[in-house]
Short mmCIF file of N, CA, C and O and ligand atoms in Angstrom, two decimals:
data_model
loop_
_atom_site.label_atom_id
_atom_site.label_comp_id
_atom_site.label_asym_id
_atom_site.label_seq_id
_atom_site.Cartn_x
_atom_site.Cartn_y
_atom_site.Cartn_z
N UNK A 8 -5.34 159.98 205.01
CA UNK A 8 -5.98 158.97 206.60
C UNK A 8 -5.85 160.34 207.03
O UNK A 8 -5.58 161.43 207.51
N UNK A 9 -6.06 159.08 209.09
CA UNK A 9 -5.90 160.49 210.18
C UNK A 9 -4.64 160.67 210.21
O UNK A 9 -3.90 160.03 210.18
N UNK A 10 -4.28 161.99 211.56
CA UNK A 10 -3.33 162.86 211.99
C UNK A 10 -3.87 162.28 213.30
O UNK A 10 -2.71 162.67 213.48
N UNK A 11 -3.94 161.62 213.76
CA UNK A 11 -4.58 161.40 214.69
C UNK A 11 -3.05 160.05 215.19
O UNK A 11 -3.37 159.38 214.25
N UNK A 12 -3.42 159.64 216.76
CA UNK A 12 -1.77 158.33 216.87
C UNK A 12 -3.16 156.48 216.61
O UNK A 12 -5.12 157.50 216.74
N UNK A 13 -3.06 156.62 216.79
CA UNK A 13 -3.33 155.33 217.54
C UNK A 13 -4.57 155.40 218.04
O UNK A 13 -5.32 155.45 218.53
N UNK A 14 -3.78 155.67 219.72
CA UNK A 14 -4.48 155.67 220.26
C UNK A 14 -5.52 156.59 221.29
O UNK A 14 -7.09 156.87 221.36
N UNK A 15 -5.53 157.71 220.39
CA UNK A 15 -6.36 158.77 219.75
C UNK A 15 -7.51 157.76 219.43
O UNK A 15 -8.52 158.76 220.13
N UNK A 16 -7.51 157.52 218.11
CA UNK A 16 -9.31 156.74 217.37
C UNK A 16 -9.40 155.51 219.17
O UNK A 16 -10.57 155.63 218.82
N UNK A 17 -8.66 154.98 219.66
CA UNK A 17 -8.88 154.48 220.26
C UNK A 17 -9.82 155.24 221.50
O UNK A 17 -10.59 154.68 221.59
N UNK A 18 -9.28 156.43 222.09
CA UNK A 18 -9.95 156.56 223.20
C UNK A 18 -11.44 157.67 222.41
O UNK A 18 -12.25 157.85 222.57
N UNK A 19 -10.95 158.47 220.98
CA UNK A 19 -12.77 158.69 219.70
C UNK A 19 -13.46 157.56 220.14
O UNK A 19 -14.76 157.41 219.54
N UNK A 20 -13.12 155.97 220.31
CA UNK A 20 -14.32 154.57 219.47
C UNK A 20 -14.25 154.56 218.32
O UNK A 20 -14.64 154.15 217.76
N UNK A 21 -13.01 155.67 217.37
CA UNK A 21 -12.98 154.78 216.02
C UNK A 21 -12.35 154.03 215.92
O UNK A 21 -12.47 152.93 214.94
N UNK A 22 -11.51 152.98 216.97
CA UNK A 22 -11.17 152.10 217.02
C UNK A 22 -11.51 150.72 218.01
O UNK A 22 -11.36 152.13 219.59
N UNK A 23 -12.41 149.91 217.63
CA UNK A 23 -12.94 149.84 219.22
C UNK A 23 -11.82 149.15 219.89
O UNK A 23 -10.30 148.62 219.73
N UNK A 24 -11.78 148.89 221.71
CA UNK A 24 -11.48 148.23 222.31
C UNK A 24 -12.39 148.03 223.88
O UNK A 24 -13.35 148.70 223.92
N UNK A 25 -11.17 147.20 224.75
CA UNK A 25 -11.60 146.90 225.87
C UNK A 25 -11.02 147.64 226.55
O UNK A 25 -10.14 147.92 227.07
N UNK A 26 -12.65 148.76 226.84
CA UNK A 26 -11.61 149.50 227.97
C UNK A 26 -12.18 149.55 229.42
O UNK A 26 -13.50 148.57 229.26
N UNK A 27 -10.99 150.18 229.40
CA UNK A 27 -11.36 149.26 231.22
C UNK A 27 -10.76 151.36 232.14
O UNK A 27 -11.74 150.29 234.02
N UNK A 28 -10.60 151.48 231.57
CA UNK A 28 -11.03 152.30 232.56
C UNK A 28 -11.01 154.43 231.58
O UNK A 28 -9.96 154.44 230.86
N UNK A 29 -11.46 155.42 231.96
CA UNK A 29 -11.69 156.90 231.62
C UNK A 29 -11.69 157.98 232.66
O UNK A 29 -12.65 157.15 233.03
N UNK A 30 -11.00 158.88 232.96
CA UNK A 30 -11.96 159.36 232.80
C UNK A 30 -11.56 160.66 232.43
O UNK A 30 -10.85 160.88 231.56
N UNK A 31 -11.18 162.75 232.92
CA UNK A 31 -11.01 162.97 231.99
C UNK A 31 -9.47 163.28 231.38
O UNK A 31 -9.54 164.50 229.88
N UNK A 32 -8.40 162.61 231.97
CA UNK A 32 -7.76 162.75 230.92
C UNK A 32 -6.74 162.06 230.88
O UNK A 32 -5.64 160.91 230.01
N UNK A 33 -7.29 160.57 231.23
CA UNK A 33 -6.28 159.80 231.29
C UNK A 33 -7.76 158.25 230.59
O UNK A 33 -9.38 158.13 231.26
N UNK A 34 -7.03 158.29 230.65
CA UNK A 34 -7.95 156.84 229.32
C UNK A 34 -6.76 154.34 229.92
O UNK A 34 -5.96 155.17 228.97
N UNK A 35 -7.38 153.58 229.00
CA UNK A 35 -7.07 152.64 230.26
C UNK A 35 -8.22 151.28 228.79
O UNK A 35 -9.04 151.59 229.18
N UNK A 36 -7.11 150.33 227.59
CA UNK A 36 -7.73 149.52 227.74
C UNK A 36 -6.49 148.78 227.30
O UNK A 36 -6.01 148.30 227.51
N UNK A 37 -7.27 147.81 227.25
CA UNK A 37 -6.23 145.97 227.03
C UNK A 37 -5.92 145.96 225.88
O UNK A 37 -6.68 146.11 224.84
N UNK A 38 -4.37 145.42 226.24
CA UNK A 38 -3.40 144.89 224.77
C UNK A 38 -3.92 144.44 224.25
O UNK A 38 -4.41 143.63 224.63
N UNK A 39 -3.69 144.35 221.91
CA UNK A 39 -4.69 143.85 220.92
C UNK A 39 -4.19 142.56 221.52
O UNK A 39 -5.01 141.51 221.28
N UNK A 40 -3.14 142.64 221.91
CA UNK A 40 -1.37 141.41 221.68
C UNK A 40 -1.36 140.97 222.44
O UNK A 40 -0.33 141.34 223.25
N UNK A 41 -1.66 140.77 224.19
CA UNK A 41 -1.87 140.68 225.53
C UNK A 41 -0.06 140.38 226.33
O UNK A 41 0.08 138.82 225.61
N UNK A 42 0.68 139.74 226.77
CA UNK A 42 2.18 139.42 226.78
C UNK A 42 1.28 138.75 227.95
O UNK A 42 2.05 137.07 228.73
N UNK A 43 0.79 139.13 228.67
CA UNK A 43 -0.62 138.11 230.19
C UNK A 43 -1.75 138.34 229.53
O UNK A 43 -2.28 139.98 229.59
N UNK A 44 -3.10 137.36 230.48
CA UNK A 44 -3.74 137.95 230.89
C UNK A 44 -3.91 139.34 231.61
O UNK A 44 -3.98 138.95 233.06
N UNK A 45 -5.21 140.83 230.30
CA UNK A 45 -5.15 141.05 231.58
C UNK A 45 -4.03 142.23 230.93
O UNK A 45 -4.01 144.07 231.97
N UNK A 46 -3.40 141.75 230.53
CA UNK A 46 -2.16 143.06 230.52
C UNK A 46 -3.15 144.10 229.62
O UNK A 46 -3.16 144.44 228.69
N UNK A 47 -2.75 146.04 230.17
CA UNK A 47 -3.01 146.59 229.58
C UNK A 47 -2.41 147.61 230.16
O UNK A 47 -1.23 148.21 229.76
N UNK A 48 -3.16 148.64 229.12
CA UNK A 48 -1.66 150.04 228.15
C UNK A 48 -3.56 151.31 228.98
O UNK A 48 -3.75 151.53 229.24
N UNK A 49 -2.33 152.33 229.94
CA UNK A 49 -3.02 153.98 230.34
C UNK A 49 -2.11 154.92 229.96
O UNK A 49 -0.87 154.42 229.29
N UNK A 50 -3.24 155.49 229.59
CA UNK A 50 -2.86 156.67 228.51
C UNK A 50 -2.93 157.86 229.08
O UNK A 50 -3.92 157.81 229.09
N UNK A 51 -1.90 158.54 229.08
CA UNK A 51 -2.75 160.04 228.58
C UNK A 51 -4.64 160.60 227.42
O UNK A 51 -3.38 159.73 226.77
N UNK A 52 -4.81 161.30 227.80
CA UNK A 52 -5.60 161.39 226.16
C UNK A 52 -5.27 162.19 225.13
O UNK A 52 -4.82 162.06 223.88
N UNK A 53 -3.78 163.65 226.01
CA UNK A 53 -3.14 163.79 224.44
C UNK A 53 -2.50 163.12 224.13
O UNK A 53 -1.70 162.08 225.21
N UNK A 54 -1.80 163.53 223.44
CA UNK A 54 -1.34 162.69 222.62
C UNK A 54 0.83 163.05 222.42
O UNK A 54 0.62 163.67 221.54
N UNK A 55 0.76 162.77 223.75
CA UNK A 55 2.17 162.97 223.87
C UNK A 55 3.01 161.70 223.75
O UNK A 55 2.51 160.58 224.07
N UNK A 56 4.10 161.58 222.93
CA UNK A 56 4.83 160.70 222.28
C UNK A 56 5.96 160.67 222.97
O UNK A 56 5.94 158.84 223.53
N UNK A 57 6.87 160.58 224.25
CA UNK A 57 7.66 160.24 225.01
C UNK A 57 7.22 160.73 226.05
O UNK A 57 6.38 162.15 226.37
N UNK A 58 7.61 160.14 227.55
CA UNK A 58 7.41 160.65 229.34
C UNK A 58 8.13 161.63 229.35
O UNK A 58 6.62 163.15 230.40
N UNK A 59 8.80 162.35 228.33
CA UNK A 59 9.15 163.99 229.45
C UNK A 59 8.50 164.34 227.52
O UNK A 59 9.23 166.16 227.79
N UNK A 60 8.02 164.59 226.86
CA UNK A 60 7.12 165.21 225.97
C UNK A 60 6.02 165.96 227.19
O UNK A 60 4.93 166.39 227.29
N UNK A 61 5.32 165.06 228.22
CA UNK A 61 4.93 165.45 228.95
C UNK A 61 4.88 166.57 230.25
O UNK A 61 5.44 166.62 230.94
N UNK A 62 3.63 167.61 229.87
CA UNK A 62 4.08 168.50 230.86
C UNK A 62 3.49 167.35 232.66
O UNK A 62 2.91 166.77 232.46
N UNK A 63 4.01 168.41 233.52
CA UNK A 63 4.25 167.83 235.32
C UNK A 63 2.71 167.43 235.42
O UNK A 63 2.97 165.74 236.50
N UNK A 64 1.95 168.48 235.18
CA UNK A 64 -0.09 167.64 235.70
C UNK A 64 0.19 166.77 234.71
O UNK A 64 -0.98 166.47 235.52
N UNK A 65 0.39 167.39 233.30
CA UNK A 65 -0.13 165.74 232.83
C UNK A 65 0.15 163.91 233.28
O UNK A 65 -0.84 163.63 233.42
N UNK A 66 1.17 164.28 233.81
CA UNK A 66 2.03 163.02 234.59
C UNK A 66 1.68 162.65 235.63
O UNK A 66 1.01 161.86 235.79
N UNK A 67 1.31 163.57 236.62
CA UNK A 67 1.13 163.50 237.61
C UNK A 67 -0.99 162.67 237.17
O UNK A 67 -0.81 162.00 238.46
N UNK A 68 -1.28 163.37 236.42
CA UNK A 68 -3.29 163.23 236.63
C UNK A 68 -2.85 161.33 236.44
O UNK A 68 -3.75 160.14 237.13
N UNK A 69 -1.94 161.04 235.21
CA UNK A 69 -2.10 158.96 234.97
C UNK A 69 -1.04 158.76 236.13
O UNK A 69 -2.97 157.69 236.65
N UNK A 70 -0.08 159.23 236.89
CA UNK A 70 -0.06 158.78 237.94
C UNK A 70 -0.71 158.22 239.54
O UNK A 70 -0.48 157.60 239.85
N UNK A 71 -1.57 159.43 238.58
CA UNK A 71 -2.97 160.11 240.04
C UNK A 71 -3.15 157.90 240.45
O UNK A 71 -4.70 158.29 241.36
N UNK A 72 -3.53 158.14 238.72
CA UNK A 72 -4.80 156.55 238.63
C UNK A 72 -4.41 155.28 237.90
O UNK A 72 -4.96 154.32 238.59
N UNK A 73 -3.01 155.83 238.28
CA UNK A 73 -2.16 153.97 237.77
C UNK A 73 -1.74 153.43 238.71
O UNK A 73 -2.44 151.59 238.43
N UNK A 74 -1.50 153.47 239.62
CA UNK A 74 -2.21 152.72 241.33
C UNK A 74 -3.55 151.81 241.03
O UNK A 74 -2.88 150.60 241.43
N UNK A 75 -3.88 152.48 241.07
CA UNK A 75 -4.89 152.20 241.19
C UNK A 75 -5.61 151.03 240.20
O UNK A 75 -6.43 149.66 239.84
N UNK A 76 -5.46 151.51 239.15
CA UNK A 76 -5.67 150.43 237.75
C UNK A 76 -5.05 149.21 238.29
O UNK A 76 -5.67 148.06 237.76
N UNK A 77 -3.17 149.03 238.33
CA UNK A 77 -2.76 148.12 238.40
C UNK A 77 -2.73 147.28 239.68
O UNK A 77 -3.73 146.10 239.19
N UNK A 78 -3.34 147.74 240.11
CA UNK A 78 -4.65 147.17 241.53
C UNK A 78 -5.61 146.07 240.97
O UNK A 78 -6.06 145.01 241.64
N UNK A 79 -6.59 147.60 240.45
CA UNK A 79 -7.81 146.61 240.13
C UNK A 79 -7.19 144.86 238.59
O UNK A 79 -7.79 144.39 238.71
N UNK A 80 -6.18 145.46 237.71
CA UNK A 80 -5.78 144.28 237.08
C UNK A 80 -5.31 143.44 237.74
O UNK A 80 -5.62 141.40 237.22
N UNK A 81 -4.33 143.23 238.42
CA UNK A 81 -3.95 142.24 239.75
C UNK A 81 -5.33 141.12 239.64
O UNK A 81 -5.14 140.04 239.93
N UNK A 82 -5.88 142.35 240.80
CA UNK A 82 -7.27 140.99 241.38
C UNK A 82 -8.43 140.80 240.74
O UNK A 82 -8.30 139.72 240.66
N UNK A 83 -7.91 141.14 238.68
CA UNK A 83 -9.55 140.49 237.84
C UNK A 83 -8.60 139.77 237.10
O UNK A 83 -9.34 138.75 237.12
N UNK A 84 -7.22 139.05 236.96
CA UNK A 84 -6.48 137.37 237.16
C UNK A 84 -5.95 137.07 238.10
O UNK A 84 -5.79 135.97 237.64
N UNK A 85 -6.61 137.85 239.06
CA UNK A 85 -5.69 136.86 239.97
C UNK A 85 -4.35 137.06 240.35
O UNK A 85 -3.31 135.77 240.54
N UNK A 86 -4.13 137.39 239.67
CA UNK A 86 -2.14 137.87 239.96
C UNK A 86 -1.60 138.02 241.13
O UNK A 86 -2.71 138.77 241.47
N UNK A 87 0.13 137.96 240.81
CA UNK A 87 0.89 138.29 242.95
C UNK A 87 0.73 139.51 241.75
O UNK A 87 2.49 139.67 243.31
N UNK A 88 1.32 140.50 241.19
CA UNK A 88 2.71 140.84 240.90
C UNK A 88 2.40 141.81 239.12
O UNK A 88 1.89 141.06 238.73
N UNK A 89 2.44 143.32 239.01
CA UNK A 89 2.09 144.27 237.73
C UNK A 89 3.53 144.22 237.82
O UNK A 89 4.06 144.68 238.69
N UNK A 90 4.01 144.28 236.57
CA UNK A 90 5.01 144.55 236.05
C UNK A 90 5.24 146.36 234.67
O UNK A 90 3.71 145.88 234.56
N UNK A 91 4.99 147.16 234.89
CA UNK A 91 5.07 148.08 235.05
C UNK A 91 6.09 149.50 234.66
O UNK A 91 7.40 150.04 234.63
N UNK A 92 5.43 149.16 232.49
CA UNK A 92 7.17 149.95 231.63
C UNK A 92 6.15 150.80 230.77
O UNK A 92 5.17 150.39 229.53
N UNK A 93 7.05 151.91 230.69
CA UNK A 93 7.03 152.44 229.10
C UNK A 93 8.31 152.17 228.64
O UNK A 93 9.32 151.83 228.88
N UNK A 94 8.16 151.66 227.26
CA UNK A 94 8.93 151.58 225.82
C UNK A 94 8.71 153.05 225.03
O UNK A 94 8.59 153.58 224.65
N UNK A 95 9.65 154.31 225.66
CA UNK A 95 10.08 155.30 225.53
C UNK A 95 11.00 155.39 224.36
O UNK A 95 12.15 155.88 224.84
N UNK A 96 10.39 155.92 223.95
CA UNK A 96 10.78 155.86 222.58
C UNK A 96 11.06 154.62 221.39
O UNK A 96 11.54 153.81 221.39
N UNK A 97 11.29 154.70 220.61
CA UNK A 97 11.87 153.85 219.11
C UNK A 97 13.01 153.23 219.51
O UNK A 97 12.38 151.95 218.53
N UNK A 98 13.89 153.23 220.25
CA UNK A 98 14.33 152.14 219.95
C UNK A 98 14.48 151.38 221.36
O UNK A 98 14.91 150.40 221.45
N UNK A 99 13.65 152.09 222.64
CA UNK A 99 13.33 151.28 222.98
C UNK A 99 11.66 150.02 223.35
O UNK A 99 11.40 149.13 224.34
N UNK A 100 12.07 149.80 221.48
CA UNK A 100 10.47 149.39 221.14
C UNK A 100 8.76 150.06 221.56
O UNK A 100 8.33 149.12 220.94
N UNK A 101 9.59 151.12 221.11
CA UNK A 101 7.86 151.53 220.92
C UNK A 101 7.71 151.84 220.27
O UNK A 101 8.22 152.66 218.84
N UNK A 102 6.02 151.61 219.48
CA UNK A 102 6.39 151.14 218.20
C UNK A 102 4.46 153.26 217.84
O UNK A 102 4.10 152.91 216.55
N UNK A 103 4.17 152.91 218.96
CA UNK A 103 2.47 153.67 219.02
C UNK A 103 3.61 155.03 220.14
O UNK A 103 3.42 155.05 220.58
N UNK A 104 3.34 155.58 218.86
CA UNK A 104 3.79 157.19 219.66
C UNK A 104 3.37 158.01 219.75
O UNK A 104 2.67 159.52 219.23
N UNK A 105 2.47 157.13 220.92
CA UNK A 105 1.74 158.24 221.96
C UNK A 105 2.40 157.95 222.70
O UNK A 105 1.75 156.47 223.56
N UNK A 106 2.57 157.87 224.33
CA UNK A 106 2.74 157.33 224.96
C UNK A 106 2.02 157.05 226.56
O UNK A 106 1.26 157.26 226.51
N UNK A 107 2.75 155.55 226.80
CA UNK A 107 1.92 154.59 227.96
C UNK A 107 2.54 153.46 227.89
O UNK A 107 3.60 152.86 228.33
N UNK A 108 2.22 153.78 229.26
CA UNK A 108 2.35 152.39 229.75
C UNK A 108 1.41 150.98 230.17
O UNK A 108 1.19 151.19 230.02
N UNK A 109 2.18 149.98 230.01
CA UNK A 109 2.25 148.87 229.89
C UNK A 109 2.12 147.82 232.14
O UNK A 109 2.71 148.51 232.56
N UNK A 110 0.98 147.63 231.48
CA UNK A 110 0.67 146.82 233.02
C UNK A 110 0.36 145.74 232.57
O UNK A 110 -0.44 145.80 232.32
N UNK A 111 1.17 144.67 233.20
CA UNK A 111 2.05 143.68 232.87
C UNK A 111 1.43 142.68 234.04
O UNK A 111 2.18 142.29 234.58
N UNK A 112 0.30 141.86 234.07
CA UNK A 112 0.52 141.01 234.92
C UNK A 112 2.04 139.64 235.55
O UNK A 112 2.27 139.19 234.08
N UNK A 113 1.70 139.40 236.34
CA UNK A 113 2.78 138.40 236.35
C UNK A 113 2.09 137.72 237.92
O UNK A 113 1.77 138.06 238.89
N UNK A 114 2.44 136.30 237.63
CA UNK A 114 2.36 134.99 238.47
C UNK A 114 3.60 134.36 239.09
O UNK A 114 3.91 134.14 238.16
N UNK A 115 2.98 133.80 240.40
CA UNK A 115 4.19 133.10 241.67
C UNK A 115 3.98 131.31 240.57
O UNK A 115 3.59 130.82 241.18
N UNK A 116 4.09 131.35 239.84
CA UNK A 116 4.25 129.62 238.32
C UNK A 116 4.81 129.86 238.03
O UNK A 116 4.84 128.77 237.17
N UNK A 117 6.27 130.31 237.70
CA UNK A 117 8.09 130.14 237.04
C UNK A 117 7.20 130.75 236.17
O UNK A 117 8.35 130.51 235.40
N UNK A 118 6.26 131.79 235.97
CA UNK A 118 6.33 132.65 234.36
C UNK A 118 7.19 133.66 234.60
O UNK A 118 7.42 133.78 233.68
N UNK A 119 6.87 134.33 236.02
CA UNK A 119 7.68 135.87 236.39
C UNK A 119 8.22 136.31 236.17
O UNK A 119 9.90 135.53 235.95
N UNK A 120 8.70 137.60 235.10
CA UNK A 120 10.18 137.64 235.00
C UNK A 120 10.47 138.96 234.97
O UNK A 120 9.74 140.10 234.71
N UNK A 121 11.36 139.31 235.03
CA UNK A 121 12.64 141.04 236.02
C UNK A 121 12.29 141.68 235.32
O UNK A 121 12.85 140.68 233.53
N UNK A 122 11.94 142.93 235.06
CA UNK A 122 12.67 143.69 233.57
C UNK A 122 14.30 143.76 232.95
O UNK A 122 14.53 143.53 232.16
N UNK A 123 14.78 142.86 234.46
CA UNK A 123 16.17 143.20 233.78
C UNK A 123 16.67 141.67 232.57
O UNK A 123 17.80 141.97 232.81
N UNK A 124 15.96 141.03 232.31
CA UNK A 124 16.41 139.98 231.68
C UNK A 124 16.70 140.37 230.36
O UNK A 124 16.56 140.86 229.51
N UNK A 125 15.68 141.24 230.61
CA UNK A 125 16.07 142.36 229.00
C UNK A 125 17.82 143.18 228.42
O UNK A 125 17.68 142.94 227.30
N UNK A 126 18.37 142.77 229.83
CA UNK A 126 19.93 144.05 229.77
C UNK A 126 20.63 142.23 229.68
O UNK A 126 20.42 141.97 231.16
N UNK A 127 21.69 143.45 229.06
CA UNK A 127 23.43 142.69 229.61
C UNK A 127 23.89 142.71 230.60
O UNK A 127 24.85 141.71 230.99
N UNK A 128 24.40 143.62 230.54
CA UNK A 128 24.12 144.91 231.15
C UNK A 128 25.74 145.39 232.06
O UNK A 128 26.07 144.74 230.32
N UNK A 129 26.31 145.89 232.58
CA UNK A 129 26.35 147.19 231.84
C UNK A 129 28.03 147.55 232.75
O UNK A 129 28.01 147.57 234.60
N UNK A 130 29.51 146.46 233.05
CA UNK A 130 30.55 146.81 233.80
C UNK A 130 31.76 148.70 233.78
O UNK A 130 32.56 148.41 232.75
N UNK A 131 30.44 148.92 234.71
CA UNK A 131 31.22 150.91 234.49
C UNK A 131 31.99 150.16 236.39
O UNK A 131 31.77 150.42 236.93
N UNK A 132 33.52 151.10 235.79
CA UNK A 132 34.65 151.83 236.88
C UNK A 132 33.60 152.51 237.17
O UNK A 132 33.02 153.61 237.39
N UNK A 133 33.48 152.96 239.06
CA UNK A 133 33.75 154.38 239.78
C UNK A 133 34.14 155.27 239.02
O UNK A 133 32.98 156.09 238.78
N UNK A 134 34.74 155.78 238.59
CA UNK A 134 34.95 156.80 237.76
C UNK A 134 34.04 157.21 236.03
O UNK A 134 32.98 158.24 236.11
N UNK A 135 33.74 156.43 235.36
CA UNK A 135 32.66 156.07 234.53
C UNK A 135 31.09 156.52 235.03
O UNK A 135 30.32 156.79 234.93
N UNK A 136 30.80 155.71 236.22
CA UNK A 136 29.88 156.27 237.48
C UNK A 136 29.31 157.63 237.67
O UNK A 136 29.42 157.54 237.07
N UNK A 137 30.74 158.08 237.77
CA UNK A 137 30.65 159.48 238.62
C UNK A 137 30.30 160.63 237.46
O UNK A 137 29.68 161.24 237.38
N UNK A 138 30.89 159.47 236.01
CA UNK A 138 31.33 160.66 234.85
C UNK A 138 29.83 161.16 233.61
O UNK A 138 29.52 162.05 233.71
N UNK A 139 28.85 159.31 234.94
CA UNK A 139 27.63 159.66 234.10
C UNK A 139 26.77 160.19 234.51
O UNK A 139 26.05 161.00 234.35
N UNK A 140 26.92 159.64 236.10
CA UNK A 140 25.53 160.87 236.95
C UNK A 140 25.92 162.32 237.00
O UNK A 140 25.24 162.86 237.01
N UNK A 141 27.26 162.36 237.19
CA UNK A 141 27.21 164.30 236.47
C UNK A 141 27.29 164.52 235.33
O UNK A 141 26.30 166.00 235.05
N UNK A 142 27.27 163.59 234.20
CA UNK A 142 26.32 164.31 233.02
C UNK A 142 25.00 164.43 233.07
O UNK A 142 23.71 165.15 232.20
N UNK A 143 24.13 163.26 233.77
CA UNK A 143 22.70 162.96 234.23
C UNK A 143 22.65 164.59 235.04
O UNK A 143 21.66 165.63 234.40
N UNK A 144 23.35 164.57 235.91
CA UNK A 144 22.67 166.27 236.87
C UNK A 144 22.37 167.92 235.56
O UNK A 144 22.02 168.20 235.71
N UNK A 145 23.98 167.34 234.59
CA UNK A 145 23.87 168.18 233.70
C UNK A 145 23.73 168.62 232.93
O UNK A 145 22.77 169.75 232.37
N UNK A 146 21.87 167.60 232.37
CA UNK A 146 21.54 167.31 231.71
C UNK A 146 19.74 168.08 231.81
O UNK A 146 18.60 167.73 231.35
N UNK A 147 20.38 168.20 233.12
CA UNK A 147 18.19 168.56 233.41
C UNK A 147 17.61 169.36 233.58
O UNK A 147 19.07 170.42 233.61
P1 5GP B 2 4.66 149.76 222.62
O1 5GP B 2 5.96 148.17 221.45
O2 5GP B 2 4.94 151.26 221.13
O3 5GP B 2 5.29 150.26 223.24
O4 5GP B 2 3.48 149.05 222.25
C1 5GP B 2 2.30 149.70 221.31
C2 5GP B 2 1.56 148.42 222.29
O5 5GP B 2 0.36 148.66 221.54
C3 5GP B 2 1.24 146.71 221.36
O6 5GP B 2 1.12 146.67 222.31
C4 5GP B 2 0.53 146.49 221.14
O7 5GP B 2 0.46 144.84 221.33
C5 5GP B 2 -0.50 147.40 221.27
N1 5GP B 2 -1.83 147.82 220.20
C6 5GP B 2 -0.87 147.85 218.40
N2 5GP B 2 -2.42 148.41 218.11
C7 5GP B 2 -3.28 148.13 219.17
C8 5GP B 2 -4.34 148.16 218.99
O8 5GP B 2 -5.26 148.79 217.15
N3 5GP B 2 -5.73 148.60 219.93
C9 5GP B 2 -4.94 148.35 220.78
N4 5GP B 2 -6.04 147.65 222.44
N5 5GP B 2 -3.62 147.88 221.31
C10 5GP B 2 -3.56 148.11 220.63
#
């Protein structure tokens, strides 16, 4: 069995995909189970598992082309917008342990949904907000 991630095997061409972009560090291809026409996955070629595993330069390489790819996806399927998201970790629904940005077209035809529909919301007091903000600052 290969010790490469599924997405490394796609980059290598060992698993076929509909490639839509490639440069030295970044690769993009159509999701095999699209949430909408044009649903694209954008990945670093290096198999970092989560966003926080990526060195700043590697993340900058992906971000340097992500907007251009999203615009091309929108234009290709005549979408009105895109949702761009990472399932960052297993508990967030990440199935492939190789960080990837989902670029999902959205349409002004009554089907569009914001990511807010995924969550029930959290009712925090001012004290709780300050505590969590402080803990986030302390953990950087
Ligand atoms: P995750 O749940 O890890 O955020 O997303 C993984 C995505 O990879 C899923 O949307 C799934 O449809 C897609 N995927 C899984 N296997 C393959 C494959 O072999 N080829 C392609 N193109 N996409 C895949």
